[in-house]
Structure formats: structure tokens, C-alpha cells
Amino acid sequence: MSDTTSPIPAAPNEGASRYGEVFDRGYAHYDGPREGRRRAIVSLFGYSIKRALGIRKSWTAKILPALLYFSAFIPLIVMIGISALIPQAEVASYPEYFQAIALLEVIFVAIIVPEMLVPDRRERTLPLYFARAITRFDYVFAKIAAATVLTMTMSVIPAIILWLGRQLTADSPASAMRDNIDDLARVILLGTIIALTLGTISLVISSLTDRKGVAIAVIVIGGLVFGGLAELAMAELGQDWRRYMIFVAPGQVYAAIASSLFNSEPGRYVQIADLPALAYYAWSAVVVIGGSLFVRWRYSPRNAS
Amino acid sequence: MHVTQDAGSMPHADEQPAIDVRGLRKSFGSFVALDDIRLTVPRAAVGLLGANGAGKTTLIRTLLGLISPDSGSASVVGFDTRAEGTKVREFVGYMPEAEGLPTNTTAADFVGHMAEMSGLPPRAARQRAADVLYQVGLAEERYRLIKGFSTGMRQRVKLAQAIVHDPKLIFLDEPTSGMDPEGREEMLELIERVYRQLGIAVVVSTHILEDVEKVCNYVVILDGGRLVAAQTLGGLDVIGGEAIVHIDGDQDAFQRGLESQGVTVRPADLEMGFEELVVEVNDEAVYDLIRDLAVEQGASLRSLRTRSRSLEDIYLGTVGEMREEVRHRV
């Protein structure tokens, strides 16, 4: 920074030590680099993550995210520890693990994602954001990226730890890692699909309300109710179209993708649906693209100023 | 209406115009929000005046590149608002009227984040945030959560976020809205300082004429989406106004004498004193006429004082004329 407009140093006391001098700092114009849209998007991405995790906020804002991370990681570490101490003990398969952690992931996105989006609407900071060096699409893109990356910390990182734990507790960790590197890629792919779709669905719901509590309730209860109803319909109805009800139950879609990725025995509902794996990937793409377009529409000038 | 101006007395008048608007038109359905606005505004402290629905907010949002006009174009600090919207916003600041600050964050964090949102690197953003919060008088409070701030302090945070990236121009939407008289005075002083000392051009959108009179040297008046006036305030003081004349002699004859020369004269009202005449001054030559007529009629000129037209007079006069013209056309 340079070109000081009004550098008005207070009259210095000749005898005073330099530590005792007081200066009016004046105002300096900024002539450093300006990184434009790219910096703005990165900043919004980082700020959204920090805000969701309660970083640089009061300690109470950090409690829930911390508890959820503990809930995800502690049982996993215990499970790996047991398998290290007792080699005969069965470690959960990847599809089993993803199924076990599904509810926790839903609660996690329900807590985290509304915090990224809702306060900007409720506190009416959107005009300030849209008056900066970003477009409305940039805003939505940064929020979706932040929601996805943060959800990946719950869907991908624990799964990678599980993969690592499995290899490290094998008789020959190095060769186990080499042999099972494909599993790592599958784990990352599945975790990313879960993060992208759950994150986008949560953003869509969060974009519809100015109240975090409402968004949280709709994500958790809505997810459970819709999932439950879809499973009930699939189990009880006789018509052929019941198979498509699987798309209303994201948990079952993830189970179907896991089953196809790891060649494991499909669950009951996946068997009832009996759809090709491609259908589940297409569903994921439709959810992410459609959800992003919807959120962008919600943040068009007509709907959000 | 295309208006250029005598901006010789303005600190940044020699630079390119802050705003250049060419035939801007914007309508929402059948409602015409901006109607063929043509305007060139220097880098000045500009008061944007108009009643509710006059088109002030639409004009600001269009100039920020947030709304695409139906026709016409505009450039702000040298960037085209339609093609280079993000570039405009990189070099322009905006302080909205609405309460719009995150409450559960500190002033330093938020202002720093806004600097990054304008493209500044993180380190420079933090440094700038500390500097501008000092400039707006929030140095001590910068690490406090915004939710504990008074209305005046929040307005200062909003001003700080508007100037943190060292813009060339800032738009302030009703900056003194909801403030107590003391806070209002302080805010106006800050705005004046932003323009005079920090060298940042300012556009103040407001209903309060007094605020414009205090801090602005240029005024843009909108009414019903049309540009009514765009001119320097100082210039108006010189050419527009009234002379209050007190003579010893035949007042009626003196009034008739001036009227015969085409000057508008009326007896002063009770407030000023019945013995005085109010002479409209549209030209410096009116003063010579008064002097010469007094000599010709042998009347002594006891006093002659001038009264400038207030901004309210200008506003009401120009808006009234424009409405009359529109009514006449219809």
C-alpha cells in the first residue's frame, strides 16, 4: 500500500522514546494486486466453511459440528483398534460402513448446510455480496462447493481412514495397499457422490427458508419420512412402478451404488428396484445439476436482492 | 436530458467521469423505472435525490451491473456496466440502506471478508480492514461481535465495508437512515471525509435534502424515472437566489421601476419586514439595475442582502416544472 493521502503524524516529542510516539495512521490507498472473481469465490468458499464449523464464532457454535465429528471418527478408530488387537474380529465392509454412517451424514448436512446459506438471507447480507466482484452463479457455486467439501469430510475422510486401517492391520500393509488401491478409488467416488447429492439437496431446502431451524427439521425429518415411506411403498405395493420409489430414498440409492461398486449382495430394496447401476448415477447427476439450477434460480434478482 | 457541468471547484473534476449514462431505460412490466436517462457525473460528492419510486435504487443497481437495462448503456469508473459488471464492482463500493450485517461475527472478520470478496488477497484484506475500521472510528471495537453494536456503529461497519477495497466510487443508500441527530452528524462528517480526504467519489441516495446540502457539491434529481436535474450545488448558489432590498423612498415606484426592466419583485412577507422588497436574482446584472434605479429615483439603498435558493427550492421547482411539462404533453 502506498500513496498516503493524509499521513498526519502527531507532533513527536523530541525526548520521547520511539515506543512512546503516537501517529495518526492517515489513510493509505491500495495499489497492491486485485485478484477479482477468483479471490472472491475462494473467499466465499472459505468463509462459508468457517462459518458452518463455528470457527471464529462463540464456542457454542462449535459444539454440534465437533460432536458430529466425534460420533463419526471415534467408533471408526475403535473398530480399527479392535481389529488390530483381535485379528479374528470382523471389520465392517465398505457398503456396511456407508450404510451405518448414513444417518449421521444426514444430521451433519442438516446442521452444516443451512448455516452456510440461511443467515445470508435472514441477515440480509445478500445485497452486500452481490455488490462485490462476483456473479450470482459464483455465489451459488461457492456455496455448493463449500457444502460438498464439508460433507466430504464426513463421507470420504472416515471411509479413507477405514480403508487405511484395513490395510495397516493386514499381514503385509504395503502389499495390501497395492492390492486394494481400487477400493480406495471406489470409496472416494461413493463418498463424493454422497457429499454432492446430500449437499445439493440440503442447499435446495435451505434456499427455501429464512429459518435455520426449519431447514434442519425438513432435512432430517423429511429425509427420514420420505425414505421410510418410499421403502414401505416398495415393500408393500404390488405395482411395477414401485421400483422407482427408490429414487425418493437417497439412502437406498447410495446402497445400490455401493453394491455395484463393491460387488456386494444388494439389499432388499435394491433388489426390488432391480435397476441398472447407470440409473443411480444418472439420478445423482440430475439431483446435482437440477438442484444447482434451482438454487441459482432462487438467487436470481427477482427472488433475492 | 443530457447534462454536463461546471465542476471546476471539485477536487477530482479533472479525472474521467465517475458515471456516464447514455439513454438508459429500464421497465418492470408496464412500470417504467428509468426513462431515457442521459447523465455525466464527475468524481464528486453527488446527492441522488428523488421521492420513493423515483428510480434511485434502480439506477444504482443498474450502475452496479446488477440489473441489465432494456436499452442504453452506462459506464462507471470507466467500466461498462453490462459487459464488465464484476469489474465495476471491484472498483466501486456500496452501502445499502437495509440492515444487512452478519451479527455473529466480528467487525474485523466481516470487513476483511468483504475486502477479499472485492478481490484483495487475504493479508492485504486483513490490513485494510484494520485501517478502515480505524478510519470510521471503530478501532477499539473491531474484535467485538457485531450483534453488540449500536445503530450508529453498524452504519460505520457498513461504511467500512464499502471503502475497504479502496474503491474509486461508493454508492451510499440512505446512509443516515434510522440514526439519532448526533449519529447522523457524525455519519455526514465521515462521508465528507471519505470524499474530501480519502479522495473517493461518493453518491448519496437520500430523501433528506439537508444531508445533500451538507456533504454534496453535485446533485442529481430523479422523478418518476426521469432525470430532472444534474448540476453543481455551488453553481446554483451563485446564479440562483433572491436579493432582499430595503430602500428609503417610494417603495412602490422602486418595485414598478424594476418590474419595467423585466425583474420579478414582490414585497417581503411579515417575517422579513414589510418595508423590504424581494428581488429575484437570475443574473448578476440585477444588482446593477437595483443600484442604478436607486440613483435614478433618488432613493437611498439602506440594505441589500442575498438569500440563496435552498436545495428544497431547487428540488421543488425542478420537479414541479418537470411534472407540469409532462402533464402539458399528456
XYZ file of C-alpha atoms in Angstrom:
635
model
C 0.000 0.000 0.000
C 1.261 3.431 -0.778
C 0.226 6.906 -1.770
C -0.730 8.013 1.679
C -3.341 10.711 1.368
C -3.148 12.218 4.806
C -0.158 10.974 6.729
C -0.556 13.259 9.691
C 1.969 12.270 12.307
C 1.204 13.779 15.675
C 3.838 16.255 16.763
C 6.569 13.996 18.067
C 8.028 14.626 21.458
C 11.704 15.114 20.804
C 12.762 13.460 24.039
C 10.324 10.578 23.984
C 11.425 7.060 23.224
C 10.270 5.724 19.874
C 7.910 3.350 21.693
C 6.036 6.271 23.168
C 5.265 8.064 19.914
C 1.710 8.277 18.672
C 0.936 8.606 14.975
C -2.243 9.300 13.104
C -2.100 6.471 10.622
C -3.885 8.505 7.984
C -5.356 6.708 5.033
C -3.354 4.777 2.503
C -4.682 3.994 -0.925
C -4.324 0.404 -2.029
C -2.228 -0.268 -5.072
C -1.482 -3.939 -4.484
C -2.796 -6.837 -6.529
C -6.507 -7.264 -7.167
C -7.400 -10.855 -7.849
C -11.003 -10.303 -8.889
C -13.640 -13.009 -9.119
C -11.292 -15.890 -8.380
C -10.321 -14.466 -4.994
C -13.940 -13.575 -4.235
C -15.130 -17.142 -4.897
C -12.302 -18.664 -2.844
C -13.049 -16.247 -0.005
C -16.756 -17.034 -0.028
C -15.972 -20.750 -0.108
C -13.601 -20.492 2.882
C -15.848 -18.131 4.832
C -18.827 -20.466 4.379
C -16.843 -23.439 5.708
C -15.515 -21.477 8.669
C -18.959 -20.203 9.494
C -20.541 -23.656 9.288
C -17.931 -25.102 11.631
C -18.278 -22.200 14.070
C -14.676 -21.072 13.521
C -14.105 -17.508 14.826
C -17.542 -17.614 16.417
C -18.567 -18.205 20.002
C -17.682 -21.635 21.467
C -21.322 -22.717 21.479
C -21.317 -22.601 17.666
C -18.537 -25.217 17.617
C -20.220 -27.803 19.850
C -22.510 -29.537 17.358
C -20.001 -29.895 14.497
C -17.407 -31.192 16.965
C -19.860 -33.728 18.428
C -20.776 -34.982 14.964
C -17.134 -35.432 14.006
C -16.512 -37.311 17.252
C -19.520 -39.529 16.514
C -18.106 -40.377 13.089
C -14.460 -40.837 13.911
C -14.336 -42.348 17.413
C -16.318 -45.552 16.604
C -14.249 -45.936 13.451
C -10.952 -45.672 15.316
C -12.246 -48.064 17.991
C -13.291 -50.535 15.275
C -9.871 -50.389 13.620
C -8.172 -50.679 17.006
C -10.166 -53.813 17.874
C -9.344 -55.406 14.525
C -5.658 -54.658 15.148
C -5.749 -56.263 18.583
C -8.040 -59.162 17.655
C -7.228 -60.258 14.093
C -10.238 -62.607 14.027
C -12.643 -59.725 14.601
C -14.703 -58.793 11.543
C -14.258 -55.229 10.290
C -17.316 -53.701 8.591
C -17.326 -53.869 4.791
C -17.405 -50.576 2.927
C -21.101 -50.831 1.957
C -21.925 -51.708 5.584
C -19.900 -48.780 6.812
C -21.574 -46.320 4.455
C -24.984 -47.618 5.488
C -24.102 -47.324 9.163
C -22.949 -43.724 8.833
C -25.806 -42.559 6.555
C -27.986 -41.122 9.337
C -25.024 -39.298 10.843
C -24.266 -37.763 7.455
C -27.839 -36.562 7.083
C -27.718 -34.950 10.531
C -24.337 -33.441 9.664
C -25.538 -31.783 6.451
C -28.720 -30.689 8.223
C -26.632 -28.836 10.803
C -23.904 -27.552 8.500
C -25.522 -26.585 5.204
C -28.315 -24.278 6.450
C -25.649 -22.379 8.400
C -23.929 -21.624 5.085
C -26.961 -20.260 3.294
C -29.773 -19.207 5.612
C -28.037 -16.407 7.577
C -27.212 -14.537 4.357
C -30.916 -14.330 3.605
C -32.091 -13.791 7.159
C -29.497 -11.113 7.947
C -29.977 -9.531 4.527
C -26.306 -9.588 3.615
C -27.040 -10.709 0.051
C -27.025 -7.128 -1.335
C -23.536 -6.732 0.103
C -22.350 -9.948 -1.538
C -23.903 -9.221 -4.907
C -22.335 -5.755 -4.875
C -18.867 -7.372 -4.833
C -16.782 -8.880 -7.615
C -18.928 -11.991 -8.066
C -21.934 -13.053 -10.100
C -24.970 -14.792 -8.654
C -23.781 -18.006 -10.233
C -20.406 -17.594 -8.476
C -22.225 -17.235 -5.175
C -24.201 -20.440 -5.689
C -21.136 -22.264 -6.990
C -19.066 -21.283 -3.922
C -21.852 -22.417 -1.576
C -22.299 -25.773 -3.328
C -18.536 -26.331 -3.343
C -18.325 -25.488 0.364
C -21.257 -27.752 1.225
C -19.772 -30.610 -0.807
C -16.256 -30.312 0.584
C -17.516 -30.111 4.140
C -19.829 -33.099 3.668
C -16.880 -34.991 2.194
C -15.087 -34.611 5.500
C -17.857 -36.802 6.872
C -18.443 -39.115 3.918
C -14.975 -39.543 2.393
C -12.367 -38.972 5.103
C -13.717 -41.565 7.598
C -14.027 -44.039 4.730
C -10.419 -43.379 3.743
C -9.402 -43.926 7.372
C -11.322 -47.209 7.294
C -9.512 -48.229 4.118
C -6.172 -47.241 5.654
C -6.974 -49.095 8.863
C -7.858 -52.229 6.947
C -4.566 -52.162 5.060
C -2.438 -51.323 8.087
C -3.884 -54.179 10.098
C -3.248 -56.645 7.267
C -0.306 -59.057 7.476
C 1.593 -57.107 4.836
C 0.369 -53.490 4.849
C 2.393 -52.387 1.809
C 1.187 -55.165 -0.475
C -2.361 -54.822 0.917
C -2.336 -51.181 -0.068
C -1.147 -52.015 -3.561
C -3.707 -54.787 -3.955
C -6.625 -52.709 -2.685
C -5.906 -49.359 -4.254
C -9.051 -49.795 -6.384
C -11.119 -49.901 -3.208
C -9.711 -46.504 -2.243
C -10.877 -45.043 -5.557
C -14.336 -46.583 -5.062
C -14.561 -45.265 -1.510
C -13.670 -41.758 -2.683
C -16.145 -41.956 -5.588
C -19.016 -43.130 -3.381
C -18.208 -40.587 -0.652
C -18.086 -37.798 -3.228
C -21.436 -38.794 -4.752
C -22.992 -38.823 -1.276
C -21.469 -35.412 -0.452
C -22.523 -33.834 -3.736
C -26.103 -35.083 -3.655
C -26.752 -34.636 0.076
C -25.089 -31.209 -0.017
C -27.156 -30.086 -3.011
C -30.459 -31.397 -1.587
C -29.714 -29.584 1.676
C -28.878 -26.369 -0.178
C -32.136 -26.570 -2.124
C -34.101 -26.931 1.121
C -32.064 -24.194 2.833
C -32.681 -21.806 -0.058
C -36.421 -22.028 0.572
C -36.481 -20.679 4.104
C -35.060 -17.859 6.209
C -35.045 -20.015 9.326
C -32.266 -22.447 10.108
C -34.468 -24.495 12.436
C -36.986 -25.083 9.676
C -34.263 -26.131 7.233
C -32.726 -28.531 9.763
C -36.102 -30.072 10.597
C -37.076 -30.501 6.943
C -33.737 -32.097 6.028
C -33.718 -34.593 8.919
C -37.420 -35.362 9.290
C -38.117 -35.062 5.575
C -35.249 -37.413 4.802
C -36.444 -39.986 7.330
C -40.132 -39.714 6.419
C -39.651 -39.787 2.648
C -37.093 -42.572 2.920
C -39.369 -44.589 5.191
C -42.459 -44.059 3.036
C -40.563 -44.983 -0.105
C -39.282 -48.197 1.481
C -42.754 -49.010 2.760
C -44.247 -48.448 -0.679
C -41.600 -50.619 -2.298
C -42.173 -53.409 0.164
C -45.964 -53.346 0.211
C -47.189 -52.195 -3.173
C -47.628 -54.673 -5.968
C -47.409 -52.390 -8.977
C -44.326 -52.334 -11.155
C -43.728 -48.614 -10.733
C -42.886 -49.154 -7.049
C -39.313 -49.885 -8.124
C -38.861 -46.201 -8.997
C -39.723 -45.219 -5.443
C -36.073 -45.966 -4.644
C -35.237 -42.529 -6.023
C -37.187 -40.954 -3.164
C -34.939 -42.738 -0.649
C -31.367 -41.436 -1.135
C -30.039 -43.930 1.411
C -31.159 -46.802 -0.811
C -29.660 -45.147 -3.888
C -26.307 -44.960 -2.095
C -26.701 -48.621 -1.072
C -27.321 -49.520 -4.707
C -24.239 -47.605 -5.877
C -22.150 -49.189 -3.082
C -23.399 -52.619 -4.054
C -22.457 -52.084 -7.695
C -19.071 -50.580 -6.841
C -18.007 -53.256 -4.386
C -19.859 -56.196 -5.989
C -21.623 -56.899 -2.739
C -25.011 -58.537 -2.203
C -27.674 -55.861 -2.835
C -30.130 -55.113 -0.070
C -33.847 -55.863 -0.179
C -34.960 -52.568 -1.680
C -32.196 -52.502 -4.242
C -33.289 -55.956 -5.324
C -36.913 -54.834 -5.582
C -35.875 -51.853 -7.703
C -33.690 -54.021 -9.893
C -32.404 -51.070 -11.887
C -29.078 -50.831 -13.710
C -26.277 -49.034 -11.848
C -26.312 -46.340 -14.508
C -29.780 -45.253 -13.337
C -28.384 -44.425 -9.898
C -25.510 -42.410 -11.316
C -27.962 -40.582 -13.583
C -30.134 -39.835 -10.535
C -27.093 -38.353 -8.781
C -26.273 -36.175 -11.796
C -29.882 -34.973 -12.094
C -30.010 -34.113 -8.388
C -26.747 -32.144 -8.507
C -27.394 -30.303 -11.782
C -31.104 -29.737 -11.174
C -30.500 -28.675 -7.570
C -27.775 -26.233 -8.599
C -30.015 -24.676 -11.232
C -32.839 -24.402 -8.722
C -30.631 -22.672 -6.157
C -29.342 -20.349 -8.881
C -32.955 -19.525 -9.759
C -33.705 -18.853 -6.093
C -30.877 -16.338 -6.107
C -31.929 -14.600 -9.283
C -32.612 -10.849 -8.934
C -36.357 -11.495 -8.878
C -36.154 -13.813 -5.872
C -33.211 -12.489 -3.906
C -31.835 -8.977 -3.892
C -31.855 15.407 -20.800
C -28.105 15.410 -21.054
C -26.270 17.492 -18.541
C -22.639 18.320 -18.245
C -21.465 20.610 -15.555
C -19.091 23.194 -14.326
C -17.037 21.063 -11.999
C -14.064 23.321 -11.726
C -14.277 23.591 -7.976
C -14.361 19.862 -7.400
C -11.275 18.085 -6.092
C -11.342 15.247 -8.650
C -13.021 17.027 -11.512
C -10.043 16.671 -13.835
C -10.341 12.885 -13.980
C -12.639 10.796 -16.171
C -16.310 10.959 -15.175
C -17.368 8.704 -12.330
C -20.593 7.857 -14.111
C -21.533 8.147 -17.763
C -25.088 7.144 -18.641
C -26.323 7.052 -22.228
C -30.042 6.723 -22.825
C -30.715 4.257 -20.044
C -34.169 2.742 -19.935
C -35.475 0.046 -17.629
C -39.015 -1.080 -17.051
C -40.598 -3.753 -14.895
C -43.705 -4.873 -16.759
C -45.658 -1.730 -17.540
C -43.841 0.304 -14.881
C -41.058 2.424 -16.309
C -38.404 2.710 -13.613
C -35.833 4.595 -15.701
C -36.786 6.576 -18.767
C -34.032 7.613 -21.186
C -31.573 8.789 -18.581
C -28.597 10.657 -20.029
C -26.106 11.816 -17.496
C -22.434 12.522 -16.980
C -21.368 12.816 -13.372
C -17.897 13.966 -12.316
C -15.928 12.419 -9.467
C -17.744 14.458 -6.883
C -19.858 14.143 -3.768
C -23.151 13.577 -5.520
C -26.564 13.747 -3.918
C -29.077 11.487 -5.665
C -32.466 12.916 -4.806
C -35.940 11.695 -5.515
C -39.134 10.542 -3.884
C -39.935 6.869 -3.351
C -40.306 5.215 -6.736
C -38.325 7.939 -8.483
C -35.847 5.358 -9.771
C -32.894 5.959 -7.424
C -32.436 2.342 -6.373
C -32.964 1.019 -9.903
C -30.361 3.483 -11.168
C -27.850 2.408 -8.512
C -28.475 -1.290 -9.148
C -28.084 -0.731 -12.881
C -24.876 1.204 -12.356
C -23.559 -1.625 -10.189
C -24.207 -4.015 -13.057
C -26.814 -5.953 -11.072
C -29.679 -5.127 -13.427
C -29.486 -5.165 -17.207
C -31.115 -2.121 -18.775
C -33.712 -2.600 -21.534
C -31.798 -0.145 -23.675
C -28.983 2.324 -23.409
C -25.683 1.822 -21.661
C -23.667 3.109 -18.765
C -20.086 3.121 -17.650
C -18.933 3.530 -14.080
C -15.329 4.474 -13.276
C -14.512 3.614 -16.867
C -16.067 0.112 -16.973
C -19.153 -0.812 -18.944
C -21.823 -1.952 -16.504
C -23.317 -4.524 -18.844
C -20.147 -6.213 -20.100
C -17.868 -5.646 -17.103
C -20.208 -5.880 -14.123
C -17.777 -7.688 -11.839
C -15.014 -5.266 -12.809
C -17.271 -2.320 -11.924
C -17.965 -3.870 -8.541
C -14.258 -4.479 -7.960
C -13.707 -0.728 -8.029
C -16.984 0.518 -6.583
C -18.308 0.299 -3.029
C -21.921 0.004 -1.940
C -23.590 0.685 1.368
C -27.202 -0.491 1.279
C -29.951 1.104 3.303
C -31.243 -2.121 4.805
C -29.791 -3.503 7.989
C -27.566 -6.085 6.401
C -24.735 -7.297 8.577
C -23.939 -10.733 9.979
C -24.430 -10.477 13.708
C -22.408 -13.411 14.974
C -19.064 -12.284 13.607
C -16.580 -9.565 14.478
C -16.352 -6.313 12.552
C -12.738 -7.059 11.584
C -13.595 -10.515 10.236
C -16.561 -9.304 8.245
C -14.889 -6.232 6.760
C -11.814 -8.325 5.927
C -14.018 -10.893 4.221
C -15.694 -8.138 2.196
C -12.255 -6.894 1.097
C -11.444 -10.394 -0.166
C -14.834 -10.508 -1.860
C -13.655 -7.480 -3.836
C -10.540 -9.339 -4.912
C -7.926 -8.325 -2.356
C -5.501 -11.041 -1.184
C -6.128 -12.244 2.411
C -3.208 -10.483 4.051
C -3.920 -7.137 2.408
C -7.620 -7.605 3.214
C -6.911 -8.018 6.918
C -4.640 -4.993 6.940
C -7.145 -2.865 5.028
C -9.958 -3.964 7.357
C -7.990 -2.780 10.391
C -7.152 0.509 8.634
C -10.660 1.419 7.516
C -12.224 0.420 10.840
C -9.761 2.837 12.392
C -10.804 5.478 9.853
C -14.502 5.106 10.715
C -13.809 5.206 14.446
C -14.172 1.525 15.289
C -10.530 0.688 16.020
C -11.238 -0.368 19.589
C -14.384 -2.294 18.782
C -13.174 -4.199 15.741
C -12.844 -7.533 17.531
C -16.297 -7.339 19.092
C -19.256 -9.248 17.659
C -21.438 -7.001 15.505
C -24.571 -8.070 17.381
C -23.469 -5.882 20.298
C -23.162 -2.752 18.140
C -25.472 0.282 18.220
C -27.214 1.502 15.046
C -24.543 4.155 14.530
C -21.734 1.615 14.898
C -23.423 -0.719 12.444
C -23.705 2.102 9.930
C -19.969 2.659 10.372
C -19.275 -1.014 9.722
C -21.357 -0.734 6.568
C -19.364 2.309 5.515
C -16.108 0.490 6.308
C -17.044 -2.495 4.139
C -17.911 -0.087 1.327
C -14.460 1.534 1.314
C -12.256 -1.359 2.460
C -11.128 -2.258 -1.066
C -10.191 1.358 -1.825
C -12.911 1.939 -4.425
C -12.941 4.872 -6.798
C -16.615 5.498 -6.128
C -19.094 4.484 -3.442
C -22.879 4.389 -3.518
C -24.474 5.143 -0.156
C -28.158 4.320 0.080
C -29.840 6.398 2.807
C -26.704 6.405 4.969
C -28.274 8.329 7.859
C -31.468 6.312 7.961
C -32.601 5.482 11.495
C -29.807 7.415 13.200
C -30.170 9.870 16.053
C -29.179 13.525 15.357
C -25.706 13.118 16.842
C -25.033 9.894 14.963
C -26.334 11.489 11.794
C -23.951 14.415 12.121
C -21.052 12.020 12.671
C -22.021 9.938 9.652
C -22.240 13.022 7.460
C -18.818 14.136 8.652
C -17.451 10.688 7.817
C -18.953 10.798 4.342
C -17.488 14.226 3.755
C -14.134 12.932 4.960
C -14.358 9.947 2.616
C -14.748 12.356 -0.277
C -12.529 15.249 0.765
C -9.650 13.422 2.433
C -9.730 9.865 1.164
C -10.402 11.037 -2.370
C -13.240 8.605 -3.044
C -16.149 9.875 -5.131
C -19.474 9.490 -3.343
C -23.067 9.100 -4.499
C -25.503 9.605 -1.625
C -29.026 8.441 -2.368
C -31.391 10.074 0.084
C -34.700 11.757 0.727
C -33.109 14.181 3.168
C -32.258 17.395 1.347
C -30.312 18.721 4.307
C -27.883 15.790 4.111
C -27.193 16.574 0.474
C -26.689 20.266 1.238
C -24.192 19.379 3.939
C -21.937 16.940 2.137
C -22.548 17.155 -1.601
C -21.311 19.518 -4.256
C -23.330 17.994 -7.067
C -26.942 16.954 -7.237
C -28.878 14.562 -9.456
C -32.653 14.726 -9.167
C -34.920 11.965 -10.430
C -38.681 11.978 -10.611
C -40.864 9.195 -11.955
C -37.876 7.539 -13.626
C -36.859 10.725 -15.444
C -33.814 12.867 -14.928
C -34.974 16.239 -13.693
C -31.677 17.942 -12.935
C -27.981 17.195 -12.672
C -25.846 20.117 -11.680
C -23.388 21.516 -9.216
C -24.813 22.841 -5.996
C -22.267 25.641 -5.693
C -23.144 26.969 -9.136
C -26.777 27.195 -8.203
C -25.971 29.309 -5.165
C -24.237 31.883 -7.341
C -26.784 32.231 -10.092
C -29.971 31.424 -8.283
C -31.454 33.233 -5.316
C -33.048 36.370 -4.118
C -31.918 39.816 -3.067
C -33.673 41.414 -0.094
C -33.688 45.170 -0.758
C -34.525 47.899 1.775
C -34.756 51.463 0.421
C -35.626 54.840 1.891
C -38.028 56.273 -0.661
C -41.081 55.338 -2.684
C -41.101 51.553 -2.476
C -43.955 51.136 -4.961
C -42.193 53.256 -7.559
C -39.000 51.313 -6.992
C -40.853 47.997 -7.477
C -42.520 49.286 -10.669
C -39.158 50.512 -11.944
C -37.581 47.073 -11.510
C -40.599 45.281 -12.983
C -40.416 47.521 -16.050
C -36.932 46.118 -16.591
C -38.332 42.564 -16.529
C -37.235 41.738 -12.986
C -39.588 39.810 -10.718
C -40.194 41.689 -7.469
C -42.570 41.215 -4.575
C -42.986 42.863 -1.192
C -41.319 40.945 1.610
C -43.504 38.937 3.943
C -44.085 39.591 7.621
C -41.112 37.519 8.635
C -38.656 39.791 6.832
C -40.313 43.169 7.330
C -42.905 44.921 5.154
C -40.509 47.643 4.136
C -38.337 45.302 2.158
C -38.615 44.013 -1.392
C -37.709 40.530 -2.535
C -35.995 40.678 -5.921
C -35.332 37.510 -7.891
C -31.728 37.310 -8.975
C -31.198 35.249 -12.077
C -28.294 37.280 -13.333
C -25.523 39.354 -11.772
C -26.840 42.361 -13.781
C -29.855 42.598 -11.445
C -27.576 44.077 -8.767
C -26.513 46.829 -11.202
C -30.160 47.523 -12.028
C -31.008 47.949 -8.337
C -28.089 50.337 -7.849
C -28.847 52.386 -10.962
C -32.579 52.609 -10.212
C -31.883 53.800 -6.669
C -29.662 56.564 -8.066
C -32.246 57.464 -10.734
C -35.116 57.714 -8.213
C -33.026 59.426 -5.543
C -33.750 56.649 -3.080
C -31.168 55.596 -0.523
C -30.292 51.960 -0.532
C -30.323 51.101 3.175
C -29.548 47.435 2.831
C -29.175 44.733 0.239
C -28.616 41.176 1.251
C -28.794 37.988 -0.745
C -30.577 34.776 0.059
C -29.520 31.645 -1.824
C -32.096 29.256 -3.116
C -32.135 26.266 -0.833
C -31.892 22.798 -2.267
C -35.512 22.384 -1.304
C -36.408 25.328 -3.562
C -34.439 23.789 -6.386
C -35.911 20.337 -5.826
C -39.483 21.527 -5.627
C -39.006 23.937 -8.517
C -37.398 21.474 -10.938
C -39.621 18.558 -10.059
C -42.670 20.812 -10.311
C -41.576 22.068 -13.731
C -40.956 18.545 -14.973
C -44.373 17.337 -13.784
C -46.034 20.358 -15.350
C -44.258 19.650 -18.626
C -45.337 16.008 -18.594
C -48.922 16.981 -17.757
C -48.879 19.508 -20.584
C -47.643 16.892 -23.060
C -50.338 14.448 -21.980
